[in-house]
Short mmCIF file of C-alpha atoms and ligand atoms in Angstrom, two decimals:
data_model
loop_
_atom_site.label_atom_id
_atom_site.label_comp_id
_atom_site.label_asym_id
_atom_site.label_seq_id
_atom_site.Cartn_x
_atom_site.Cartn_y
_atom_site.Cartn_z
CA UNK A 1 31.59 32.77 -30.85
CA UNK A 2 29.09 35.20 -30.25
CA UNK A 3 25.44 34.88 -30.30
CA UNK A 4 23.45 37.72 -30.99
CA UNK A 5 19.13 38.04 -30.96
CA UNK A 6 18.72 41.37 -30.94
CA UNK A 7 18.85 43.58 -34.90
CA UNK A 8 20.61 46.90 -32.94
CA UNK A 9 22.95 44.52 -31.58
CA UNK A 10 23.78 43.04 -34.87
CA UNK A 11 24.08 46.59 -36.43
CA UNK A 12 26.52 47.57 -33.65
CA UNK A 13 28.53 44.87 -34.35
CA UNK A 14 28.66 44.75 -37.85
CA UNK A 15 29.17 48.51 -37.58
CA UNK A 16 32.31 47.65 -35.30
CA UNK A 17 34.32 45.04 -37.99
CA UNK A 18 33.47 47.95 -40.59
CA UNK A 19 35.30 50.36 -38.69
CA UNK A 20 38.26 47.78 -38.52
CA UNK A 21 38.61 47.14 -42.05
CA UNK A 22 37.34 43.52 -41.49
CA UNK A 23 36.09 41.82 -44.83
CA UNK A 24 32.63 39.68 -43.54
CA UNK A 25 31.13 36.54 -45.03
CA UNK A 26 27.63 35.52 -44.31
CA UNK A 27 25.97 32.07 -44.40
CA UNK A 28 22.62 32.22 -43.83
CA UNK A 29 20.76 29.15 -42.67
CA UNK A 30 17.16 27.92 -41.02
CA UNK A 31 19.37 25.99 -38.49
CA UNK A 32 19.37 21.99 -38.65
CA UNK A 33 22.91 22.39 -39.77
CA UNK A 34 24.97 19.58 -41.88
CA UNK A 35 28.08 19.08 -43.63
CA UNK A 36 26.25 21.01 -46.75
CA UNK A 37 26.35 24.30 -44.75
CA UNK A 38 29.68 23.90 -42.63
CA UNK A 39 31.47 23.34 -46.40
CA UNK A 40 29.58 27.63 -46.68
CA UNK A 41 31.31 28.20 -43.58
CA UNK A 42 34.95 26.24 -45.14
CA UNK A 43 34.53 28.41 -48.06
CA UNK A 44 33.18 31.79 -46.10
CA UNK A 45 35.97 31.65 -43.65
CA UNK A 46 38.87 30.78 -46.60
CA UNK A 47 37.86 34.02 -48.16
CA UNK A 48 36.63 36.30 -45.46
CA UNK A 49 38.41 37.44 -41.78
CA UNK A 50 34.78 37.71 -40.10
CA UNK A 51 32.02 34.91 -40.33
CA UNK A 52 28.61 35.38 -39.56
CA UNK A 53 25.77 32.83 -39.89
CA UNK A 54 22.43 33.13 -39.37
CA UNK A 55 19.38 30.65 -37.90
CA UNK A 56 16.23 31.70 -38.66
CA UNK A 57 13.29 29.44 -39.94
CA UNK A 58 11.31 32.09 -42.12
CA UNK A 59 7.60 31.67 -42.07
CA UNK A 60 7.03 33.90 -45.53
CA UNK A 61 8.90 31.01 -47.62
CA UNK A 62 6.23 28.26 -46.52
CA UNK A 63 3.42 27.91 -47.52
CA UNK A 64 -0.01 26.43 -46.15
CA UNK A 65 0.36 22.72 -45.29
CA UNK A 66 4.11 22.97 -46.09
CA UNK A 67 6.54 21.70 -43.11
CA UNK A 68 7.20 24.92 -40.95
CA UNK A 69 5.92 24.16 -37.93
CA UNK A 70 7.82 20.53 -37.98
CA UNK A 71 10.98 21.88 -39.57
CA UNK A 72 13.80 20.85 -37.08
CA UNK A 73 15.07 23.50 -34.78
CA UNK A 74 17.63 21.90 -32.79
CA UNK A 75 19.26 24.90 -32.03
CA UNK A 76 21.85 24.00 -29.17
CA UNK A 77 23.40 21.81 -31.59
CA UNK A 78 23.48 23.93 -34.39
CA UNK A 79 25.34 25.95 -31.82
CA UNK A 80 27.53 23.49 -30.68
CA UNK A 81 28.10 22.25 -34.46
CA UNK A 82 29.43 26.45 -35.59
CA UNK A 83 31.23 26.78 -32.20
CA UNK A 84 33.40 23.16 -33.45
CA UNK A 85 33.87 24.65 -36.32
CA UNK A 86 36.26 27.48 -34.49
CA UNK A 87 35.42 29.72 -37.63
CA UNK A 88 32.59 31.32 -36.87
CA UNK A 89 32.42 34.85 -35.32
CA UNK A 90 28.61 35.44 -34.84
CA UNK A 91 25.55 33.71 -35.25
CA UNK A 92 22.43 36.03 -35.76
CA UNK A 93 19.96 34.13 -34.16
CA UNK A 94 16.65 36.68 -34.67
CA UNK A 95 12.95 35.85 -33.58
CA UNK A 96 10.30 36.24 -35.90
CA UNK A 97 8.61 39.47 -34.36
CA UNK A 98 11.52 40.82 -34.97
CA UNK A 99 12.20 39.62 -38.60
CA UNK A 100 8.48 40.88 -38.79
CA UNK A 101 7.36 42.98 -36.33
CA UNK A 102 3.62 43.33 -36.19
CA UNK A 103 2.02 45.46 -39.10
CA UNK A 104 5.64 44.64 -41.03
CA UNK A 105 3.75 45.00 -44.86
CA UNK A 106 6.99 45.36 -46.80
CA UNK A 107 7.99 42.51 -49.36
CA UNK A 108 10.58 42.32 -51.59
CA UNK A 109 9.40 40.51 -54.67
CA UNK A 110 10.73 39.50 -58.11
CA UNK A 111 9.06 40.08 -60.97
CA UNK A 112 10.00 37.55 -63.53
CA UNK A 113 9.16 34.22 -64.41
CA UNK A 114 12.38 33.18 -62.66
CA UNK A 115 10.35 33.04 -59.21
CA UNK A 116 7.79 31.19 -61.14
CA UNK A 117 8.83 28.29 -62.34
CA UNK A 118 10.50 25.18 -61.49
CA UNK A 119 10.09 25.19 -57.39
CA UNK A 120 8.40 28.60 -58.08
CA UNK A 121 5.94 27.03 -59.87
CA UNK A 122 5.17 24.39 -56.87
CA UNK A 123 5.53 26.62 -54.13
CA UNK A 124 3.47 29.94 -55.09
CA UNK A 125 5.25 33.07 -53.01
CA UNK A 126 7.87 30.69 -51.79
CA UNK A 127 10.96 33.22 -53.32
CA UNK A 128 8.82 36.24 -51.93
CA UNK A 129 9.60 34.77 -48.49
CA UNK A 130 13.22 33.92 -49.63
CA UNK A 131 13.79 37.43 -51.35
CA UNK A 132 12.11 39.18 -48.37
CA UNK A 133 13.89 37.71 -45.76
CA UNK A 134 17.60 37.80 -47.56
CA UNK A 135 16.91 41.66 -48.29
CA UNK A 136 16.39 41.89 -44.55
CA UNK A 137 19.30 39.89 -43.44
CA UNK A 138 21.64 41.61 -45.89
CA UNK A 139 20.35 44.69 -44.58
CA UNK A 140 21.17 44.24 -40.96
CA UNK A 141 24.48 41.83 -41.83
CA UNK A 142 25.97 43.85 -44.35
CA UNK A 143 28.33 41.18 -45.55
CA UNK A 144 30.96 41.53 -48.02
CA UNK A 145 30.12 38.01 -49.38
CA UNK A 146 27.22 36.08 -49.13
CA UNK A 147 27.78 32.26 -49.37
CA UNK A 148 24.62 30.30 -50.79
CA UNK A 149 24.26 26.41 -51.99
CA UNK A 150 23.99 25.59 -55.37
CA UNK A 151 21.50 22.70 -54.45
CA UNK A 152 18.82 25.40 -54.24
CA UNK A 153 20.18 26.73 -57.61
CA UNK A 154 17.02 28.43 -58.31
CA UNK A 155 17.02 30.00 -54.95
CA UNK A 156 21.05 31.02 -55.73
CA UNK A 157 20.38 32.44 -58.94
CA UNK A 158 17.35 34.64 -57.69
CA UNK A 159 19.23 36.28 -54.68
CA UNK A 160 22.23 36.91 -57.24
CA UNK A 161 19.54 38.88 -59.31
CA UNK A 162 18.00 40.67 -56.39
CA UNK A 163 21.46 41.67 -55.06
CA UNK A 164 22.77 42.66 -58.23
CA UNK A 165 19.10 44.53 -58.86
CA UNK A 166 18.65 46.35 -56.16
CA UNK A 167 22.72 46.76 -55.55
CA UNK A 168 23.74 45.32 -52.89
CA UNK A 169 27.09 45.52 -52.04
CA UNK A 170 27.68 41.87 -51.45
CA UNK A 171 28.75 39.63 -53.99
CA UNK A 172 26.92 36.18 -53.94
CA UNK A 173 29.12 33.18 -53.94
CA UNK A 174 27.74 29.82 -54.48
CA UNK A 175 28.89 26.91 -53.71
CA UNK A 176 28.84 23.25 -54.81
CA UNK A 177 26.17 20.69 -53.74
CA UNK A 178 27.82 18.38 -50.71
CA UNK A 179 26.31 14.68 -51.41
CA UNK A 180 26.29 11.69 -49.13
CA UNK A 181 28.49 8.66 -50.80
CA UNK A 182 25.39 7.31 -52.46
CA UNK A 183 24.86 10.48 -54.39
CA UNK A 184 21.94 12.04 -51.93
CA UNK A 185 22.36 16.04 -51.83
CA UNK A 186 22.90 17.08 -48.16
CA UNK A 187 19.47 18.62 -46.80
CA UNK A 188 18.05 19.33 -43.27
CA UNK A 189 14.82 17.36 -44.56
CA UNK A 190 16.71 14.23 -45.42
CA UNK A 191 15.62 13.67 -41.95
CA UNK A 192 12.36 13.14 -41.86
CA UNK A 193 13.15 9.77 -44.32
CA UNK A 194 12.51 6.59 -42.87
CA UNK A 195 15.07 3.84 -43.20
CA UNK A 196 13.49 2.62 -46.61
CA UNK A 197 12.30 6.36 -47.81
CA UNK A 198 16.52 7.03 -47.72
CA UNK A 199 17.16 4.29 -49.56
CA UNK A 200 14.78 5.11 -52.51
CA UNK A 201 16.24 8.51 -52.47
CA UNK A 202 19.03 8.76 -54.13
CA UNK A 203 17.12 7.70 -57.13
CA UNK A 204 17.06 11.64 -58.19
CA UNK A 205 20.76 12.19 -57.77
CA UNK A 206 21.22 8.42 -60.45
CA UNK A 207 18.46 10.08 -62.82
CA UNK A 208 20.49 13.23 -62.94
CA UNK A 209 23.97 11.37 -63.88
CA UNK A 210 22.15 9.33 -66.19
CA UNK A 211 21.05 12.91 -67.52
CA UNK A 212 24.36 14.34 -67.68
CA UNK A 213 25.50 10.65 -69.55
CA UNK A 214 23.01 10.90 -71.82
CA UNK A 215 24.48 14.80 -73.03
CA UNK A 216 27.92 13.25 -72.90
CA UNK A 217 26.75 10.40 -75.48
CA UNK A 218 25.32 13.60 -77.89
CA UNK A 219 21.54 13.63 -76.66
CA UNK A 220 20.78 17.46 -77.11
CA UNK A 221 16.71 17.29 -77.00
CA UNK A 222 15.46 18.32 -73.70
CA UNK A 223 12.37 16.70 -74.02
CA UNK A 224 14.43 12.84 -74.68
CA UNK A 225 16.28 13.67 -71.71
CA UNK A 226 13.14 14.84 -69.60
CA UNK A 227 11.45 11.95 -70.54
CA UNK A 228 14.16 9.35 -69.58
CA UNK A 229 14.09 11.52 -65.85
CA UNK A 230 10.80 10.79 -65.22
CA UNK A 231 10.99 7.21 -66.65
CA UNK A 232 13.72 6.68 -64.16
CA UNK A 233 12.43 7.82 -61.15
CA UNK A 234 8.93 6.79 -61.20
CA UNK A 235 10.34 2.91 -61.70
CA UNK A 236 11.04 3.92 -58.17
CA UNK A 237 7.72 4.18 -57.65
CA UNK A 238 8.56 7.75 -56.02
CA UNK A 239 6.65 11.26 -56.94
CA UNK A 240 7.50 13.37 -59.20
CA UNK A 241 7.14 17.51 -58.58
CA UNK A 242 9.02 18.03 -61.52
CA UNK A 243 11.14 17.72 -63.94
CA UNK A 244 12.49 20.42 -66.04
CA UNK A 245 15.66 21.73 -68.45
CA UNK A 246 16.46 25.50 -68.07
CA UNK A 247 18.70 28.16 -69.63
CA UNK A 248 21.31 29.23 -66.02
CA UNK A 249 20.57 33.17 -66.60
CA UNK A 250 17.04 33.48 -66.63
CA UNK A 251 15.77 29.59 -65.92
CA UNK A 252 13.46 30.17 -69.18
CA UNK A 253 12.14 26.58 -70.62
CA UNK A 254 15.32 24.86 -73.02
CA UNK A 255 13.98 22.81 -75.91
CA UNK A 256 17.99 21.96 -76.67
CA UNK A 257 20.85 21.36 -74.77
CA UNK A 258 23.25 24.23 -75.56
CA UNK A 259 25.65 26.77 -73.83
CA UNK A 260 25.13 26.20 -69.73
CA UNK A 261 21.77 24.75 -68.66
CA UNK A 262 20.29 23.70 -65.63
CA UNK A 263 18.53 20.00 -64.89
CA UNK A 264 16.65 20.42 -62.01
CA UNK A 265 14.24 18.05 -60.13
CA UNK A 266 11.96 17.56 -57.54
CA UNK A 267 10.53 14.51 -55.98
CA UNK A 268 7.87 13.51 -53.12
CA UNK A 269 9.75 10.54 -51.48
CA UNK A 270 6.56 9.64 -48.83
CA UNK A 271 5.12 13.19 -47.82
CA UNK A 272 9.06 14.54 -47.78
CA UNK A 273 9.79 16.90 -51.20
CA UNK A 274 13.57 16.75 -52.25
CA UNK A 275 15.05 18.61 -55.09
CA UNK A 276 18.26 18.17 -56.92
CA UNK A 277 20.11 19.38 -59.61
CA UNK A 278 22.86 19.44 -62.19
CA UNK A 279 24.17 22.17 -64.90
CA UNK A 280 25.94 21.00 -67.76
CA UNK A 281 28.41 23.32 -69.99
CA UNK A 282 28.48 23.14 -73.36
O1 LIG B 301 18.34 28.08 -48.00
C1 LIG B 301 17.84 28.38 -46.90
O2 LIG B 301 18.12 27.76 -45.87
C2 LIG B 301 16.85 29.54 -46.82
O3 LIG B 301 16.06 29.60 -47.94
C3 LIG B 301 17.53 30.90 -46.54
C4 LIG B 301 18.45 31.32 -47.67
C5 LIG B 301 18.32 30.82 -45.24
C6 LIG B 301 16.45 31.98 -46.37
O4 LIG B 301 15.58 31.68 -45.34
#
């Protein structure tokens, strides 16, 4: 597995499986790997004959007061954790003056109310940090495929409308959320719970199902089912970001529950934010 810092480096390589007709999947991460982003590697690897990951934790999608300078960087393990793996091929492993070199004043934005609402909506010029730094990975990786989690389903959904926008010739793939047995989405934050916080939290995955029961039984307002979310999770006595019902294409507000829509959530267990999600076909 080869570890590469350097952006010529990573063009000369990439260059290189070009040349031999290699097809190239890319996962890329902020490092404090889990099972959620080795099942991206299962899935990159089963459909690609090159696999490249990057770990980089990208300052432009935090902002003030948010978590980056505690996010986890544990990077030798991440290492170790790809290398196990025996699928990987690279890991792009860039620093941030080189992701943004001084004077760097280049963003790559979107323009729609997708990047403002839901998460958007909590974490102003979070997706201009996401878009931004994707368009520059894509740039320098050049993958055939591009393998992204549908646990950040808004963040999936606005990459596949910036690559398709600005035509990219990658085609995003996105992949199903990886839970623990009680329900809990996989995420690198899960570990800043304490003992009791992880035990409260999988109070956002059982307010989703109960969500998704409710549609089964024939509940088709969003604002019932909204309701009952909230009801749920604050008997918790947990936080609640949001709650919110959303058409899949363009994440625009659903007053009914018809064709595919997304149920998306977000919660403060303690100071730690968690989101979650579920999209029900009709
Ligand atoms: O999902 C993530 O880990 C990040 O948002 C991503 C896509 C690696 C961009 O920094």
């Amino acid at each position: 597995m080869k570890i590469i810092k350097e952006i010529s480096e990573m063009h000369e390589y990439t260059a290189k499986l070009k040349k031999r007709g290699h097809s190239t999947g890319f996962v890329p991460t902020m490092g404090a790997l889990h099972e959620g982003h080795l099942s991206l590697v299962d899935r990159a690897s089963a459909e690609n004959n090159k696999i490249i990951v990057s770990i980089f934790v990208n300052p432009t999608q935090f902002g003030p007061g948010e978590d980056f300078d505690k996010y986890p960087r544990p990077l030798k393990k991440d290492l170790k954790m790809l290398k196990e793996t025996r699928k990987v091929d690279c890991v792009f492993t860039p620093d941030r003056d080189m992701m943004y070199p001084p004077g760097a004043a280049s963003y790559v934005t979107l323009e729609n109310e997708m990047a403002n609402v839901l998460c958007g909506a909590s974490r102003p010029g979070h997706f201009k940090g996401v878009t931004t730094v994707v368009a520059e990975l894509l740039n320098i990786v050049k993958p055939d495929r591009l393998y992204l989690g549908q646990k950040d389903a808004q963040q999936a959904l606005i990459l596949s409308k910036m690559i398709k926008d600005l035509h990219y010739n990658t085609e995003a793939v996105i992949c199903p959320i990886v839970r623990e047995k009680d329900g809990l989405a996989l995420s690198s934050r899960n570990a800043y719970l304490t003992p009791e916080q992880r035990d409260t939290a999988p109070i956002l995955y059982k307010s989703l199902q109960m969500a998704e029961s409710m549609v089964e039984l024939g509940e088709r307002s969003a604002e019932t089912i909204k309701k009952e979310i909230r009801r749920k999770i604050k008997e918790s006595g947990v936080e609640i970001d949001y709650v919110e019902i959303a058409g899949t294409e363009d994440l625009a507000p659903a007053e009914i529950i018809a064709g595919n829509v997304l149920i998306a959530a977000a919660i403060f267990v303690g100071k730690t934010r968690l989101i979650d999600n579920t999209i029900i076909k009709i």
